Amino acid sequence: MTPETPANALAAHMRTDPDTVERDLMKLVLTIVELLRQLMERTAIHRVDQGDLEEDQEERIGMTLMILQERMEELCERYNLTMDELNLDLGPLGSLLPRDL
């Protein structure tokens, strides 16, 4: 048995099946989009709490975030993914996405 090099370890954990490449790529893209969506949502909540936004701005931001959430769910369904699958496990650091939103 030969020692596993970092490159071999990485290859062992990566899926290289051509049939799953599109789904895996979409999973990565949706994970990044979901992270950005959650950051935008937290920023919007903070700005509302601070009173930085006018009522029409609050409505537009709320509608935009709701539409983005719906699109995320549609894309997850199309690629047979769940929102939980987008949350990457970072080992001792915990998960990438907060679970409280």
Short mmCIF file of N, CA and C in Angstrom, two decimals:
data_model
loop_
_atom_site.label_atom_id
_atom_site.label_comp_id
_atom_site.label_asym_id
_atom_site.label_seq_id
_atom_site.Cartn_x
_atom_site.Cartn_y
_atom_site.Cartn_z
N MET A 1 0.84 -1.17 0.00
CA MET A 1 0.00 0.00 0.00
C MET A 1 0.89 1.24 0.00
N THR A 2 0.66 2.16 -0.91
CA THR A 2 1.47 3.37 -1.00
C THR A 2 0.79 4.49 -0.22
N PRO A 3 1.62 5.39 0.36
CA PRO A 3 1.01 6.51 1.08
C PRO A 3 0.23 7.40 0.13
N GLU A 4 -0.85 7.94 0.64
CA GLU A 4 -1.70 8.78 -0.18
C GLU A 4 -1.17 10.21 -0.19
N THR A 5 -0.88 10.71 -1.39
CA THR A 5 -0.43 12.10 -1.51
C THR A 5 -1.65 13.01 -1.48
N PRO A 6 -1.47 14.30 -1.22
CA PRO A 6 -2.62 15.21 -1.22
C PRO A 6 -3.40 15.18 -2.54
N ALA A 7 -2.69 15.07 -3.66
CA ALA A 7 -3.37 15.02 -4.96
C ALA A 7 -4.22 13.76 -5.07
N ASN A 8 -3.70 12.63 -4.60
CA ASN A 8 -4.46 11.38 -4.64
C ASN A 8 -5.66 11.44 -3.71
N ALA A 9 -5.49 12.06 -2.56
CA ALA A 9 -6.59 12.20 -1.60
C ALA A 9 -7.70 13.05 -2.20
N LEU A 10 -7.32 14.14 -2.86
CA LEU A 10 -8.30 15.01 -3.48
C LEU A 10 -9.05 14.28 -4.59
N ALA A 11 -8.33 13.54 -5.41
CA ALA A 11 -8.95 12.80 -6.50
C ALA A 11 -9.90 11.73 -5.96
N ALA A 12 -9.56 11.16 -4.81
CA ALA A 12 -10.41 10.14 -4.23
C ALA A 12 -11.73 10.73 -3.75
N HIS A 13 -11.73 12.00 -3.35
CA HIS A 13 -12.94 12.63 -2.83
C HIS A 13 -13.77 13.32 -3.92
N MET A 14 -13.19 13.58 -5.05
CA MET A 14 -13.91 14.25 -6.13
C MET A 14 -14.66 13.24 -6.98
N ARG A 15 -15.84 13.60 -7.38
CA ARG A 15 -16.58 12.76 -8.33
C ARG A 15 -16.13 13.14 -9.72
N THR A 16 -15.76 12.14 -10.48
CA THR A 16 -15.31 12.41 -11.84
C THR A 16 -16.22 11.74 -12.86
N ASP A 17 -17.40 11.37 -12.43
CA ASP A 17 -18.36 10.73 -13.32
C ASP A 17 -18.93 11.77 -14.29
N PRO A 18 -18.76 11.57 -15.60
CA PRO A 18 -19.25 12.55 -16.58
C PRO A 18 -20.76 12.79 -16.47
N ASP A 19 -21.50 11.82 -15.96
CA ASP A 19 -22.95 11.97 -15.84
C ASP A 19 -23.34 12.94 -14.73
N THR A 20 -22.45 13.20 -13.78
CA THR A 20 -22.80 14.08 -12.66
C THR A 20 -22.11 15.44 -12.72
N VAL A 21 -21.33 15.68 -13.75
CA VAL A 21 -20.57 16.92 -13.84
C VAL A 21 -21.49 18.14 -13.83
N GLU A 22 -22.55 18.11 -14.62
CA GLU A 22 -23.45 19.26 -14.69
C GLU A 22 -24.13 19.50 -13.34
N ARG A 23 -24.59 18.44 -12.71
CA ARG A 23 -25.25 18.57 -11.40
C ARG A 23 -24.27 19.08 -10.36
N ASP A 24 -23.06 18.55 -10.34
CA ASP A 24 -22.06 18.98 -9.36
C ASP A 24 -21.66 20.43 -9.57
N LEU A 25 -21.53 20.84 -10.82
CA LEU A 25 -21.21 22.23 -11.12
C LEU A 25 -22.36 23.14 -10.67
N MET A 26 -23.58 22.73 -10.96
CA MET A 26 -24.74 23.52 -10.54
C MET A 26 -24.81 23.60 -9.02
N LYS A 27 -24.47 22.53 -8.33
CA LYS A 27 -24.46 22.53 -6.87
C LYS A 27 -23.48 23.57 -6.34
N LEU A 28 -22.30 23.64 -6.94
CA LEU A 28 -21.30 24.63 -6.53
C LEU A 28 -21.80 26.05 -6.80
N VAL A 29 -22.35 26.28 -7.97
CA VAL A 29 -22.86 27.61 -8.33
C VAL A 29 -23.99 28.02 -7.39
N LEU A 30 -24.92 27.11 -7.15
CA LEU A 30 -26.05 27.42 -6.27
C LEU A 30 -25.59 27.65 -4.83
N THR A 31 -24.56 26.96 -4.40
CA THR A 31 -24.02 27.19 -3.06
C THR A 31 -23.50 28.61 -2.94
N ILE A 32 -22.78 29.06 -3.94
CA ILE A 32 -22.25 30.44 -3.92
C ILE A 32 -23.39 31.45 -3.98
N VAL A 33 -24.37 31.21 -4.83
CA VAL A 33 -25.52 32.12 -4.93
C VAL A 33 -26.28 32.16 -3.61
N GLU A 34 -26.47 31.01 -2.98
CA GLU A 34 -27.20 30.97 -1.70
C GLU A 34 -26.42 31.71 -0.61
N LEU A 35 -25.11 31.58 -0.60
CA LEU A 35 -24.31 32.33 0.36
C LEU A 35 -24.50 33.83 0.16
N LEU A 36 -24.44 34.27 -1.08
CA LEU A 36 -24.64 35.70 -1.38
C LEU A 36 -26.06 36.14 -1.05
N ARG A 37 -27.05 35.30 -1.30
CA ARG A 37 -28.44 35.63 -0.99
C ARG A 37 -28.62 35.84 0.51
N GLN A 38 -28.02 34.94 1.28
CA GLN A 38 -28.13 35.06 2.74
C GLN A 38 -27.42 36.32 3.25
N LEU A 39 -26.28 36.63 2.67
CA LEU A 39 -25.58 37.86 3.06
C LEU A 39 -26.40 39.10 2.72
N MET A 40 -27.03 39.11 1.53
CA MET A 40 -27.88 40.23 1.14
C MET A 40 -29.07 40.34 2.09
N GLU A 41 -29.64 39.22 2.46
CA GLU A 41 -30.79 39.22 3.36
C GLU A 41 -30.40 39.78 4.73
N ARG A 42 -29.28 39.36 5.24
CA ARG A 42 -28.83 39.88 6.55
C ARG A 42 -28.53 41.37 6.48
N THR A 43 -27.94 41.81 5.39
CA THR A 43 -27.67 43.24 5.21
C THR A 43 -28.97 44.02 5.14
N ALA A 44 -29.95 43.50 4.41
CA ALA A 44 -31.25 44.17 4.30
C ALA A 44 -31.93 44.26 5.67
N ILE A 45 -31.91 43.18 6.42
CA ILE A 45 -32.50 43.18 7.76
C ILE A 45 -31.82 44.22 8.65
N HIS A 46 -30.51 44.27 8.57
CA HIS A 46 -29.76 45.25 9.37
C HIS A 46 -30.15 46.68 8.98
N ARG A 47 -30.25 46.93 7.68
CA ARG A 47 -30.61 48.27 7.21
C ARG A 47 -32.04 48.64 7.62
N VAL A 48 -32.95 47.68 7.59
CA VAL A 48 -34.32 47.94 8.03
C VAL A 48 -34.32 48.26 9.52
N ASP A 49 -33.59 47.45 10.29
CA ASP A 49 -33.51 47.69 11.74
C ASP A 49 -32.92 49.05 12.07
N GLN A 50 -31.98 49.51 11.24
CA GLN A 50 -31.34 50.81 11.46
C GLN A 50 -32.19 51.97 10.96
N GLY A 51 -33.23 51.67 10.19
CA GLY A 51 -34.08 52.72 9.63
C GLY A 51 -33.46 53.43 8.45
N ASP A 52 -32.52 52.75 7.76
CA ASP A 52 -31.80 53.35 6.63
C ASP A 52 -32.61 53.34 5.32
N LEU A 53 -33.71 52.61 5.29
CA LEU A 53 -34.45 52.44 4.04
C LEU A 53 -35.82 53.09 4.13
N GLU A 54 -36.27 53.59 2.98
CA GLU A 54 -37.64 54.08 2.89
C GLU A 54 -38.57 52.89 2.68
N GLU A 55 -39.86 53.09 2.90
CA GLU A 55 -40.82 51.99 2.83
C GLU A 55 -40.82 51.30 1.47
N ASP A 56 -40.76 52.09 0.38
CA ASP A 56 -40.76 51.47 -0.95
C ASP A 56 -39.48 50.68 -1.21
N GLN A 57 -38.36 51.14 -0.65
CA GLN A 57 -37.10 50.39 -0.78
C GLN A 57 -37.19 49.06 -0.03
N GLU A 58 -37.79 49.09 1.15
CA GLU A 58 -37.96 47.85 1.92
C GLU A 58 -38.80 46.85 1.14
N GLU A 59 -39.88 47.34 0.52
CA GLU A 59 -40.75 46.46 -0.26
C GLU A 59 -40.02 45.86 -1.45
N ARG A 60 -39.26 46.68 -2.18
CA ARG A 60 -38.52 46.19 -3.35
C ARG A 60 -37.49 45.14 -2.94
N ILE A 61 -36.76 45.43 -1.87
CA ILE A 61 -35.75 44.46 -1.41
C ILE A 61 -36.42 43.17 -0.96
N GLY A 62 -37.52 43.29 -0.23
CA GLY A 62 -38.25 42.10 0.21
C GLY A 62 -38.73 41.25 -0.94
N MET A 63 -39.32 41.91 -1.95
CA MET A 63 -39.80 41.18 -3.13
C MET A 63 -38.65 40.52 -3.88
N THR A 64 -37.56 41.25 -4.03
CA THR A 64 -36.40 40.71 -4.74
C THR A 64 -35.86 39.47 -4.03
N LEU A 65 -35.75 39.53 -2.71
CA LEU A 65 -35.23 38.39 -1.96
C LEU A 65 -36.20 37.21 -2.02
N MET A 66 -37.50 37.48 -2.01
CA MET A 66 -38.48 36.40 -2.13
C MET A 66 -38.40 35.73 -3.50
N ILE A 67 -38.27 36.53 -4.55
CA ILE A 67 -38.16 35.98 -5.90
C ILE A 67 -36.88 35.16 -6.04
N LEU A 68 -35.78 35.67 -5.51
CA LEU A 68 -34.51 34.94 -5.57
C LEU A 68 -34.62 33.61 -4.84
N GLN A 69 -35.28 33.60 -3.68
CA GLN A 69 -35.47 32.35 -2.94
C GLN A 69 -36.29 31.36 -3.76
N GLU A 70 -37.35 31.84 -4.41
CA GLU A 70 -38.17 30.96 -5.25
C GLU A 70 -37.35 30.38 -6.41
N ARG A 71 -36.54 31.20 -7.04
CA ARG A 71 -35.71 30.72 -8.16
C ARG A 71 -34.69 29.69 -7.68
N MET A 72 -34.14 29.93 -6.50
CA MET A 72 -33.19 28.97 -5.94
C MET A 72 -33.88 27.61 -5.74
N GLU A 73 -35.08 27.64 -5.19
CA GLU A 73 -35.82 26.39 -4.97
C GLU A 73 -36.14 25.70 -6.29
N GLU A 74 -36.51 26.48 -7.31
CA GLU A 74 -36.80 25.91 -8.63
C GLU A 74 -35.56 25.25 -9.23
N LEU A 75 -34.41 25.92 -9.12
CA LEU A 75 -33.18 25.35 -9.67
C LEU A 75 -32.75 24.10 -8.90
N CYS A 76 -32.92 24.14 -7.59
CA CYS A 76 -32.60 22.94 -6.80
C CYS A 76 -33.48 21.77 -7.24
N GLU A 77 -34.75 22.04 -7.44
CA GLU A 77 -35.67 20.98 -7.88
C GLU A 77 -35.26 20.46 -9.26
N ARG A 78 -34.92 21.37 -10.17
CA ARG A 78 -34.52 20.98 -11.53
C ARG A 78 -33.30 20.07 -11.52
N TYR A 79 -32.36 20.33 -10.62
CA TYR A 79 -31.12 19.55 -10.57
C TYR A 79 -31.14 18.50 -9.45
N ASN A 80 -32.34 18.24 -8.93
CA ASN A 80 -32.51 17.21 -7.90
C ASN A 80 -31.60 17.45 -6.69
N LEU A 81 -31.60 18.68 -6.22
CA LEU A 81 -30.81 19.07 -5.05
C LEU A 81 -31.75 19.58 -3.97
N THR A 82 -31.30 19.52 -2.74
CA THR A 82 -32.03 20.14 -1.64
C THR A 82 -31.21 21.32 -1.16
N MET A 83 -31.87 22.25 -0.49
CA MET A 83 -31.14 23.40 0.05
C MET A 83 -30.09 22.94 1.06
N ASP A 84 -30.38 21.87 1.80
CA ASP A 84 -29.41 21.34 2.76
C ASP A 84 -28.14 20.84 2.08
N GLU A 85 -28.28 20.32 0.86
CA GLU A 85 -27.11 19.82 0.13
C GLU A 85 -26.17 20.95 -0.28
N LEU A 86 -26.68 22.18 -0.32
CA LEU A 86 -25.84 23.32 -0.70
C LEU A 86 -24.95 23.77 0.44
N ASN A 87 -25.23 23.32 1.64
CA ASN A 87 -24.48 23.74 2.81
C ASN A 87 -23.25 22.85 2.98
N LEU A 88 -22.10 23.37 2.58
CA LEU A 88 -20.86 22.59 2.63
C LEU A 88 -20.37 22.44 4.06
N ASP A 89 -19.88 21.24 4.37
CA ASP A 89 -19.29 20.97 5.68
C ASP A 89 -17.83 21.37 5.63
N LEU A 90 -17.44 22.32 6.47
CA LEU A 90 -16.06 22.81 6.49
C LEU A 90 -15.25 22.18 7.62
N GLY A 91 -15.66 21.01 8.05
CA GLY A 91 -14.94 20.30 9.09
C GLY A 91 -15.04 21.01 10.42
N PRO A 92 -13.88 21.26 11.06
CA PRO A 92 -13.90 21.88 12.38
C PRO A 92 -14.48 23.30 12.39
N LEU A 93 -14.55 23.94 11.23
CA LEU A 93 -15.10 25.29 11.16
C LEU A 93 -16.62 25.28 11.15
N GLY A 94 -17.23 24.13 10.95
CA GLY A 94 -18.69 24.05 10.89
C GLY A 94 -19.17 24.08 9.46
N SER A 95 -20.40 24.49 9.28
CA SER A 95 -20.97 24.54 7.93
C SER A 95 -20.77 25.92 7.31
N LEU A 96 -20.77 25.96 5.99
CA LEU A 96 -20.56 27.22 5.26
C LEU A 96 -21.72 28.17 5.47
N LEU A 97 -22.94 27.66 5.34
CA LEU A 97 -24.13 28.50 5.42
C LEU A 97 -24.74 28.41 6.81
N PRO A 98 -25.14 29.55 7.37
CA PRO A 98 -25.82 29.50 8.66
C PRO A 98 -27.15 28.76 8.51
N ARG A 99 -27.53 28.02 9.49
CA ARG A 99 -28.75 27.22 9.42
C ARG A 99 -29.95 27.96 10.02
N ASP A 100 -29.73 29.15 10.57
CA ASP A 100 -30.81 29.84 11.26
C ASP A 100 -31.64 30.73 10.36
N LEU A 101 -31.34 30.84 9.06
CA LEU A 101 -32.14 31.68 8.16
C LEU A 101 -33.10 30.83 7.39
#
